[in-house]
Coordinates of C-alpha atoms in Angstrom, one line a residue:
M336 CA 144.5 89.3 144.5
S337 CA 141.1 89.6 146.1
C338 CA 141.3 93.7 147.3
S339 CA 142.5 94.8 143.5
I340 CA 139.2 93.0 142.4
V341 CA 137.0 94.4 144.7
E342 CA 138.8 97.8 143.6
N343 CA 138.4 97.6 140.4
T344 CA 134.7 96.2 140.2
L345 CA 133.7 98.6 142.7
Y346 CA 135.6 101.1 140.1
L347 CA 133.4 99.6 137.2
I348 CA 130.0 100.0 139.1
Q349 CA 130.4 103.3 140.2
S350 CA 131.2 104.5 136.9
K351 CA 128.6 106.5 135.1
D352 CA 129.1 104.7 131.7
P353 CA 125.9 102.2 131.7
I354 CA 127.9 99.7 129.8
L355 CA 130.6 99.8 132.3
K356 CA 128.2 100.0 135.2
L357 CA 126.2 96.6 134.0
Q358 CA 129.7 94.8 133.4
G359 CA 130.5 95.7 137.2
A360 CA 126.5 94.5 138.5
R361 CA 127.3 91.6 136.0
D362 CA 130.7 90.9 138.1
I363 CA 129.5 91.6 141.7
R364 CA 127.3 89.1 141.9
R365 CA 129.5 86.5 139.9
L366 CA 132.4 86.9 142.8
T367 CA 129.3 86.7 145.4
K368 CA 127.6 83.9 144.0
S369 CA 129.2 81.7 147.1
S370 CA 131.2 83.9 148.6
L371 CA 130.4 85.0 152.2
H372 CA 134.1 86.9 151.8
F373 CA 133.3 89.1 148.5
R374 CA 129.7 89.8 149.9
R375 CA 131.2 91.8 152.9
H376 CA 133.6 93.6 150.7
F377 CA 130.7 95.2 148.0
S378 CA 128.9 96.7 150.8
D379 CA 129.9 100.0 148.5
A380 CA 128.0 98.4 145.8
V381 CA 124.8 98.3 147.1
K382 CA 123.9 102.0 146.8
P383 CA 125.0 101.8 143.0
L384 CA 123.2 98.9 142.3
V385 CA 119.9 99.9 143.9
D386 CA 120.0 103.4 141.5
M387 CA 120.3 100.7 138.3
L388 CA 117.5 99.1 139.3
R389 CA 115.2 102.3 138.1
S390 CA 117.0 102.0 134.4
E391 CA 114.3 101.6 131.8
S392 CA 116.5 98.7 130.3
F393 CA 115.6 95.2 131.1
E394 CA 119.6 94.1 131.2
T395 CA 120.7 96.8 133.6
N396 CA 117.4 95.5 136.2
E397 CA 118.0 91.9 135.6
A398 CA 122.2 92.5 136.7
A399 CA 121.6 95.1 139.2
L400 CA 119.0 92.5 140.6
L401 CA 120.6 89.6 140.8
A402 CA 123.6 91.1 142.2
L403 CA 121.9 92.4 145.2
L404 CA 119.7 88.9 145.7
N405 CA 123.2 87.0 146.1
L406 CA 124.8 90.7 148.0
S407 CA 121.9 89.6 150.3
V408 CA 122.4 85.8 151.1
K409 CA 123.3 85.2 154.7
N410 CA 124.6 89.1 155.2
E411 CA 122.1 91.1 157.5
G412 CA 124.0 94.4 157.2
N413 CA 123.6 94.0 153.2
K414 CA 120.3 93.2 153.8
K415 CA 119.1 96.5 155.9
S416 CA 121.5 98.8 153.7
I417 CA 119.5 97.2 150.4
I418 CA 116.3 98.1 152.0
D419 CA 117.8 101.6 153.3
A420 CA 118.7 102.6 149.9
G421 CA 115.0 102.5 148.7
A422 CA 115.2 99.0 147.0
L423 CA 111.6 97.6 147.9
E424 CA 110.3 100.1 145.6
P425 CA 111.5 99.1 142.8
I426 CA 111.4 95.3 143.4
I427 CA 107.7 95.6 144.4
G428 CA 107.4 97.2 141.3
F429 CA 109.5 94.1 139.5
L430 CA 107.1 92.0 141.1
Q431 CA 103.6 92.9 139.2
S432 CA 105.4 93.1 136.0
D433 CA 104.9 91.7 132.7
N434 CA 108.3 90.1 132.4
T435 CA 108.3 87.2 134.2
T436 CA 112.1 86.9 134.6
L437 CA 111.6 90.2 136.5
Q438 CA 108.6 88.9 138.3
E439 CA 110.5 85.7 139.1
H440 CA 114.2 87.7 140.1
A441 CA 111.9 90.1 142.7
T442 CA 110.4 87.1 144.1
A443 CA 113.9 85.6 144.6
S444 CA 114.9 89.5 146.0
L445 CA 112.3 89.5 148.7
L446 CA 112.8 85.8 149.3
T447 CA 116.0 86.3 150.7
L448 CA 115.1 89.9 152.8
S449 CA 112.9 87.9 154.6
A450 CA 115.2 86.0 156.1
S451 CA 115.9 88.3 158.7
S452 CA 114.1 89.4 161.9
I453 CA 115.1 92.8 161.2
T454 CA 113.6 93.6 158.0
K455 CA 110.0 91.4 158.2
P456 CA 108.0 93.9 159.5
I457 CA 109.4 96.6 157.3
L458 CA 108.7 94.4 154.2
S459 CA 104.9 93.9 155.2
S460 CA 104.3 97.4 155.9
F461 CA 105.1 97.7 151.8
G462 CA 102.3 95.4 151.6
V463 CA 104.4 92.8 149.9
I464 CA 102.0 90.0 151.4
P465 CA 98.9 90.5 148.9
L466 CA 101.3 90.8 145.9
L467 CA 103.3 87.4 147.0
V468 CA 99.8 86.2 147.0
N469 CA 98.9 86.8 143.8
I470 CA 101.7 85.1 142.7
L471 CA 101.2 82.3 144.1
R472 CA 97.8 82.3 142.0
S473 CA 99.6 83.3 139.0
G474 CA 103.1 83.4 139.2
T475 CA 105.6 80.9 136.8
P476 CA 105.7 78.0 139.2
Q477 CA 109.5 78.9 140.2
A478 CA 107.9 82.3 141.5
K479 CA 105.4 80.3 143.3
V480 CA 108.1 78.6 145.1
D481 CA 109.7 81.3 146.2
A482 CA 106.7 83.4 147.2
I483 CA 105.3 80.1 149.4
M484 CA 108.9 80.3 151.0
T485 CA 109.0 84.3 151.1
L486 CA 105.3 83.8 153.2
Y487 CA 106.2 81.5 155.4
N488 CA 109.1 83.8 156.3
L489 CA 106.7 86.6 157.0
S490 CA 104.2 84.5 158.7
T491 CA 106.7 83.8 161.8
S492 CA 106.7 87.7 162.6
Q493 CA 103.9 89.0 165.0
G494 CA 101.2 90.4 162.7
N495 CA 101.8 89.4 159.7
L496 CA 99.9 86.0 160.0
T497 CA 96.2 88.1 160.4
L498 CA 97.5 90.3 157.2
I499 CA 97.6 86.8 155.1
L500 CA 94.6 85.7 156.1
Q501 CA 93.1 88.5 154.5
T502 CA 94.3 87.9 151.4
Q503 CA 92.2 83.8 151.8
P504 CA 95.4 82.2 150.8
I505 CA 94.2 78.6 151.1
P506 CA 93.3 78.3 147.7
S507 CA 96.3 79.1 146.3
I508 CA 98.5 77.4 149.2
V509 CA 96.6 73.7 148.5
A510 CA 96.9 74.3 144.7
L511 CA 100.5 74.2 145.3
L512 CA 100.8 71.9 147.4
K513 CA 98.3 69.4 145.3
L514 CA 101.2 70.2 142.3
C515 CA 104.5 69.7 144.3
K516 CA 106.2 67.0 145.3
K517 CA 105.0 65.6 149.0
S518 CA 108.6 65.5 150.4
S519 CA 110.2 68.4 149.0
K520 CA 110.8 71.6 151.0
T521 CA 108.3 73.3 149.2
A522 CA 105.4 71.2 150.7
E523 CA 107.0 71.8 153.8
K524 CA 106.6 75.5 153.6
C525 CA 102.8 75.3 152.4
T526 CA 101.8 72.4 155.0
A527 CA 103.6 74.9 158.1
L528 CA 102.0 78.1 156.6
I529 CA 98.2 76.0 156.2
E530 CA 99.3 74.7 160.5
S531 CA 99.5 78.2 161.4
L532 CA 96.7 79.2 159.9
M533 CA 94.0 77.0 160.9
C534 CA 93.8 79.2 164.0
Y535 CA 91.6 80.8 162.1
E536 CA 87.6 79.5 161.3
D537 CA 88.1 81.3 157.9
S538 CA 91.0 79.5 157.6
R539 CA 89.8 75.8 158.5
E540 CA 86.3 76.7 156.2
A541 CA 88.0 77.4 153.5
L542 CA 90.2 74.3 153.7
K543 CA 87.5 72.1 154.0
S544 CA 85.6 73.8 151.4
E545 CA 89.0 73.5 148.7
E546 CA 88.2 70.2 146.8
G547 CA 91.5 67.7 147.1
G548 CA 92.1 70.4 150.0
I549 CA 92.3 67.9 153.7
L550 CA 93.6 65.1 151.0
A551 CA 96.4 67.1 150.7
I552 CA 97.3 67.2 154.3
V553 CA 96.7 63.5 154.6
E554 CA 99.0 62.7 151.5
V555 CA 101.9 65.0 152.9
L556 CA 101.0 63.2 156.6
E557 CA 101.7 60.2 154.4
I558 CA 104.8 60.6 152.6
G559 CA 106.2 64.1 153.4
S560 CA 109.3 64.7 155.7
L561 CA 109.7 64.4 159.2
Q562 CA 108.7 68.3 159.4
S563 CA 106.2 67.8 157.2
R564 CA 104.3 65.0 158.4
E565 CA 104.4 67.1 162.2
R566 CA 103.2 69.9 160.7
A567 CA 100.2 68.5 158.6
V568 CA 99.1 66.4 161.8
G569 CA 99.0 69.4 163.9
A570 CA 96.6 70.8 161.1
L571 CA 94.0 68.3 161.1
L572 CA 94.7 68.1 165.0
M573 CA 94.0 71.9 165.1
M574 CA 90.9 71.5 162.9
C575 CA 89.7 68.4 165.1
Q576 CA 89.9 70.0 168.3
S577 CA 88.2 73.4 166.9
D578 CA 84.8 71.6 166.1
R579 CA 85.2 68.0 166.2
C580 CA 81.3 67.1 165.1
K581 CA 82.3 69.6 161.4
Y582 CA 85.7 68.1 160.8
R583 CA 86.2 64.7 162.0
E584 CA 83.8 62.9 158.8
L585 CA 85.9 65.0 156.5
I586 CA 89.7 63.8 158.1
L587 CA 88.3 60.0 158.4
R588 CA 86.7 59.9 154.7
E589 CA 90.6 60.8 153.6
G590 CA 92.0 57.9 155.3
V591 CA 94.3 59.4 157.7
I592 CA 94.6 56.0 160.0
P593 CA 97.2 54.2 158.3
G594 CA 99.1 58.0 157.9
L595 CA 98.2 58.3 162.1
L596 CA 98.9 55.0 163.0
E597 CA 102.9 54.8 161.2
L598 CA 103.4 58.5 162.9
T599 CA 102.7 56.9 166.4
V600 CA 105.6 54.4 165.6
K601 CA 108.2 56.3 163.3
G602 CA 107.1 60.3 163.5
T603 CA 108.8 62.9 165.9
D604 CA 108.3 63.5 169.4
K605 CA 105.5 65.7 168.8
S606 CA 103.8 64.1 166.1
R607 CA 103.5 60.9 168.1
E608 CA 102.0 62.6 170.3
K609 CA 99.5 64.4 168.2
S610 CA 98.9 61.6 166.1
Q611 CA 97.3 59.7 169.1
T612 CA 95.7 63.3 170.7
L613 CA 93.8 63.1 167.0
L614 CA 93.3 59.5 166.7
R615 CA 91.2 59.4 170.2
L616 CA 89.5 62.7 168.8
L617 CA 88.3 60.7 165.4
R618 CA 86.7 57.6 167.4
D619 CA 83.4 57.6 168.1
S620 CA 83.7 59.2 171.8
P621 CA 86.5 61.0 172.7
Y622 CA 85.9 60.0 175.9
E623 CA 87.1 56.3 178.1
R624 CA 84.4 53.9 176.4
S625 CA 84.7 52.0 181.0
Q626 CA 86.5 50.3 183.2
F627 CA 86.3 46.9 180.7
R628 CA 87.8 48.7 177.4
P629 CA 90.6 51.3 179.4
D630 CA 91.8 54.1 177.0
T631 CA 94.4 52.2 175.3
L632 CA 95.9 52.9 172.1
E633 CA 95.0 49.5 170.5
N634 CA 91.6 49.5 171.8
I635 CA 91.1 53.3 169.7
V636 CA 92.5 52.2 166.6
L637 CA 90.3 49.0 166.6
N638 CA 87.6 51.5 167.4
L639 CA 88.6 53.5 164.0
I640 CA 89.4 50.3 162.0
S641 CA 85.7 49.3 162.1
Q642 CA 84.9 52.5 160.6
I643 CA 87.1 52.2 157.5
D644 CA 85.6 51.5 153.8
G645 CA 87.4 49.5 151.8
K646 CA 89.6 46.4 152.4
E647 CA 93.0 47.9 150.9
Q648 CA 92.5 50.1 153.6
S649 CA 91.1 48.6 156.7
G650 CA 94.2 46.1 156.2
K651 CA 96.9 48.3 155.9
A652 CA 95.8 49.7 159.4
Q653 CA 95.9 46.7 160.8
G654 CA 99.3 46.1 159.7
L655 CA 100.5 49.0 161.3
L656 CA 98.1 48.6 164.3
A657 CA 100.6 45.3 164.9
E658 CA 103.5 46.9 164.4
V659 CA 102.5 49.3 167.0
I660 CA 101.1 47.0 169.3
Q661 CA 105.2 45.1 168.5
V662 CA 106.7 48.4 169.1
S663 CA 104.9 49.3 172.5
M664 CA 105.7 45.3 173.8
D665 CA 109.8 45.8 172.2
Q666 CA 109.6 49.4 174.6
S667 CA 108.2 47.2 177.4
L668 CA 110.8 45.0 177.3
R669 CA 114.0 47.7 177.2
L670 CA 111.9 49.0 179.9
L671 CA 112.0 45.4 181.9
H672 CA 115.3 45.2 181.2
Q673 CA 116.5 48.7 182.6
R674 CA 114.5 48.0 185.7
A675 CA 116.6 44.3 186.2
I676 CA 119.9 46.3 185.7
V677 CA 118.7 48.9 188.3
C678 CA 117.5 46.7 191.4
T679 CA 120.1 44.1 191.2
P680 CA 119.4 40.7 193.4
V681 CA 121.0 42.4 196.7
D682 CA 118.7 45.4 196.4
L683 CA 115.6 42.9 196.0
S684 CA 116.5 40.9 199.2
V685 CA 117.7 43.5 201.4
S686 CA 114.8 46.6 200.7
G687 CA 112.3 44.8 198.0
C688 CA 113.2 47.8 196.6
A689 CA 110.6 48.9 193.9
P690 CA 113.0 50.4 191.0
E691 CA 112.5 53.7 189.7
I692 CA 111.5 54.0 186.0
P693 CA 114.4 55.6 184.4
S694 CA 113.7 58.9 182.5
T695 CA 113.1 58.3 178.1

């Protein structure tokens, strides 16, 4: 049955009759929407679909774009075939179109194409990065979401991050981050891209200058997904490590301490480590005070709490500190229990062994 469907649809898409070609494109879009099987079997449809992108008919352009978009999902061969067939030139044209529907479809198409390590350098060589940042500035809400996802994908390819930096993207990324739900995938990609860009002074200055920019990062650190929170604390840490004097007060002013404390308890391994490092940098002195005030997390945070303005934040930080201390005590008790299991009374009586701490 599927063989005859493929043959009939390929006949339509390869026809010279524009009405039949349009029907074929729509059928391919429908059949490939959720079927890897059909995506493989319609590889021969790529060239005629790309040719349809050059039509002056909006309906034809839209049908072909959506069919190609579905063909490229999770299919590396089709992605390469689409680019080799010359699809990028018309897609980039749609990206700059006044027609917002075509602009959205073009952005979505680039998103699927950018998910391949092979295609990333090709896309950037066609100059899509500044066009995607323009979409971030003035596109529709859906186009902006797809644009940030695409820029994130492209940023992971060597050399593309500097190309993104040249477009001065921080204001547009921050604007999107402010609007989106902080636990969303969009926030995750925004924060990840910002973290990557924090290795450049221009980007750090741009985030500092953007009204509510650091606050948006702090909000992700507090209520984002685990991955987003890890990226957020990483971005703030890079700022503070690059120039503690310049960024310390700015970060503290946005009420970052409660979120950092919570991450030391509930974050990923990386975010816990980064949070503790950032807490040390945020206190009055990043160095150990004296032998009488050891460099413990509790002492660091107590020092920071004394600098917090406002009873609400200070109270929240005190409460979270208590939780940190409780977790630390619980971990110590578990460790003592493990030691007791390792060193039995016989062991202790014979050798007086100093138990080896189990790896965690």
